[in-house]
Amino acid sequence: MPKTLADWLIYLESLHPKTIALGLTRAAEVKQRLHLDADFPLIVVGGTNGKGSVCAMLESILHAAGYRVGCYTSPHLLHYNERVRIAKQPVSDVELCASFAQIEQARGEIQLTYFEFGTLAAMQLFIEHKVEVAILEVGLGGRLDAVNVFDADCAVVTSVDIDHTDYLGETREKIAFEKAGIFRAGRVAICADSDVPQAVSGHARDIGAELWCIGSEFGFKAHQGQWDYFGKAGARSGLPFPALRGAFQLHNASAALAALDALKEKLPVSMAAIRRGLTEVHLAGRFQFVPGRPQRILDVAHNPHAARSLAQNLSGLPPCPRTFAVFAMLKDKDMAGVAVAMNPHIDTWLVAGIAAPRGASAQELDDVLQLAGVRGAVIRFSDIAAAIAHACDVADDDDRIAIFGSFHTVAEAMLAMHVT
């Protein structure tokens, strides 16, 4: 068997012929063999965008309330251990390796994917560490995602938009049906998208889930410097804004509080814990500001919906003379859609390839931007580090550099700028 975490990850990538192979049969069988039955509440979070923010807020609030929290998210930025956290701390290489070894022994002839292996390992570690609540982020879709072999006590769909069409379908309703697959009969299902797809409401009704929708069963109202939440369990007024920046974070925070309302009998949480959790929450790569001048902003926005959110967030900042984009994406994403969403806010595009098998080359990005008719100049670079170095050389202190397009983009930028 592999000895180090790095060796294990290389091995896991080689196990299944496909990087993504949706379906529950493989993971469910190994789950049964390992008796991975949780005796603690599970919150499952899916959606096109906002999943990571909701998970981070739930983790922060529940930790502040004194619970031992397990949190499983993906993908990671710099270290695989970021995906599996217990008491807000990444688990160690040694623990991950030991868990992988148990799963390897139990799987026998079953070909697990990289993500299925990681999902089972996370739950095995949560059970071993006797967490009091676990938060699981869906990897892709929901209905056939490995996370869905575990039954959610409360399921959250943050938003529904077009992404992963090769796997989830080409319409918003088809994608919504896949995401609603994490709902469970007789349990609360939360939708934080203001435009609730019919597939979400229909599926909840068909299986007998209790659907709570933003603007109806729960919601928020922002004031100067604070905000109010209302939900099925009552109102919470005068809340601090989340430490996560961005226009949609109150939608995400409201979804997190609604999930806590749904589980209030099992997991009571005080106002003090909510306040502390909101002010202490941290999530790298989501409208993240890097200290220093010129202003540098990191964002993992990798689809048009996320790019529109980033564009809205940029428009809410004080005006600056010029905005440079350091832009790199995976070639199977909607590169043109992201470019169109960001076009009004970018004066110069600095495009680069990504050090990943699915990464678009600088030339491919250049071609997409030209076809999209972006208004700014486009300059190609060999890699993201070179694009950032150029941006920092030519930008004045009052200018802005937005670095976006993929988790890979942000990870490479963090390494180049020594951001931890």
Coordinates of N, CA and C in Angstrom, one line a residue, residues 1-9 80-82 84 86 90-103 121-122 124-125 128-129:
M1 N 0.8 -1.2 0.0 CA 0.0 0.0 0.0 C 0.9 1.3 0.0
P2 N 0.4 2.4 -0.5 CA 1.1 3.6 -0.5 C 1.4 4.0 1.0
K3 N 2.5 4.7 1.2 CA 2.9 5.1 2.5 C 2.6 6.5 2.9
T4 N 2.8 7.4 2.0 CA 2.6 8.9 2.3 C 1.3 9.3 1.7
L5 N 0.8 10.5 2.1 CA -0.5 11.0 1.6 C -0.3 11.3 0.1
A6 N 0.8 11.9 -0.3 CA 1.1 12.2 -1.7 C 1.0 10.9 -2.5
D7 N 1.6 9.8 -2.1 CA 1.5 8.6 -2.8 C 0.1 8.0 -2.9
W8 N -0.7 8.2 -1.8 CA -2.1 7.7 -1.8 C -2.9 8.5 -2.8
L9 N -2.7 9.8 -2.9 CA -3.5 10.6 -3.8 C -3.2 10.3 -5.3
Y80 N -4.6 18.7 0.4 CA -5.8 17.8 0.4 C -6.4 17.9 1.8
N81 N -5.7 18.0 2.8 CA -6.2 18.0 4.2 C -7.3 19.0 4.4
E82 N -7.3 20.1 3.6 CA -8.3 21.2 3.8 C -9.7 20.6 3.6
V84 N -11.0 17.8 4.8 CA -11.5 17.1 6.0 C -11.1 17.8 7.2
I86 N -11.9 18.7 11.4 CA -12.5 18.3 12.7 C -12.2 19.4 13.7
P90 N -7.7 20.9 9.9 CA -7.5 19.9 9.0 C -6.9 18.6 9.6
V91 N -7.4 17.5 9.2 CA -6.9 16.2 9.8 C -5.5 16.0 9.3
S92 N -4.7 15.2 10.0 CA -3.3 15.0 9.6 C -3.1 14.0 8.5
D93 N -2.0 14.1 7.9 CA -1.6 13.1 6.8 C -1.7 11.7 7.4
V94 N -1.3 11.4 8.6 CA -1.2 10.1 9.2 C -2.7 9.6 9.3
E95 N -3.6 10.4 9.7 CA -5.0 9.9 9.9 C -5.6 9.7 8.5
L96 N -5.4 10.5 7.5 CA -5.9 10.3 6.2 C -5.4 9.0 5.6
C97 N -4.1 8.8 5.8 CA -3.5 7.5 5.2 C -4.1 6.3 5.9
A98 N -4.3 6.4 7.2 CA -4.9 5.2 7.9 C -6.3 4.9 7.4
S99 N -7.0 6.0 7.2 CA -8.4 5.9 6.7 C -8.4 5.3 5.3
F100 N -7.6 5.8 4.4 CA -7.5 5.3 3.1 C -7.2 3.8 3.1
A101 N -6.3 3.4 4.0 CA -5.9 2.0 4.1 C -7.1 1.1 4.4
Q102 N -7.9 1.6 5.4 CA -9.1 0.8 5.8 C -10.1 0.7 4.6
I103 N -10.2 1.8 3.8 CA -11.2 1.7 2.7 C -10.6 0.8 1.6
A121 N -13.6 8.3 3.4 CA -12.6 8.5 4.4 C -13.0 9.6 5.3
A122 N -13.6 10.7 4.8 CA -14.1 11.8 5.7 C -15.1 11.3 6.7
Q124 N -15.5 8.2 7.7 CA -14.9 7.3 8.6 C -14.2 8.0 9.7
L125 N -13.5 9.1 9.4 CA -12.8 9.9 10.4 C -13.7 10.6 11.3
E128 N -14.9 8.1 13.8 CA -13.8 7.7 14.7 C -13.6 8.8 15.7
H129 N -13.7 10.0 15.3 CA -13.4 11.2 16.2 C -14.6 11.6 17.0

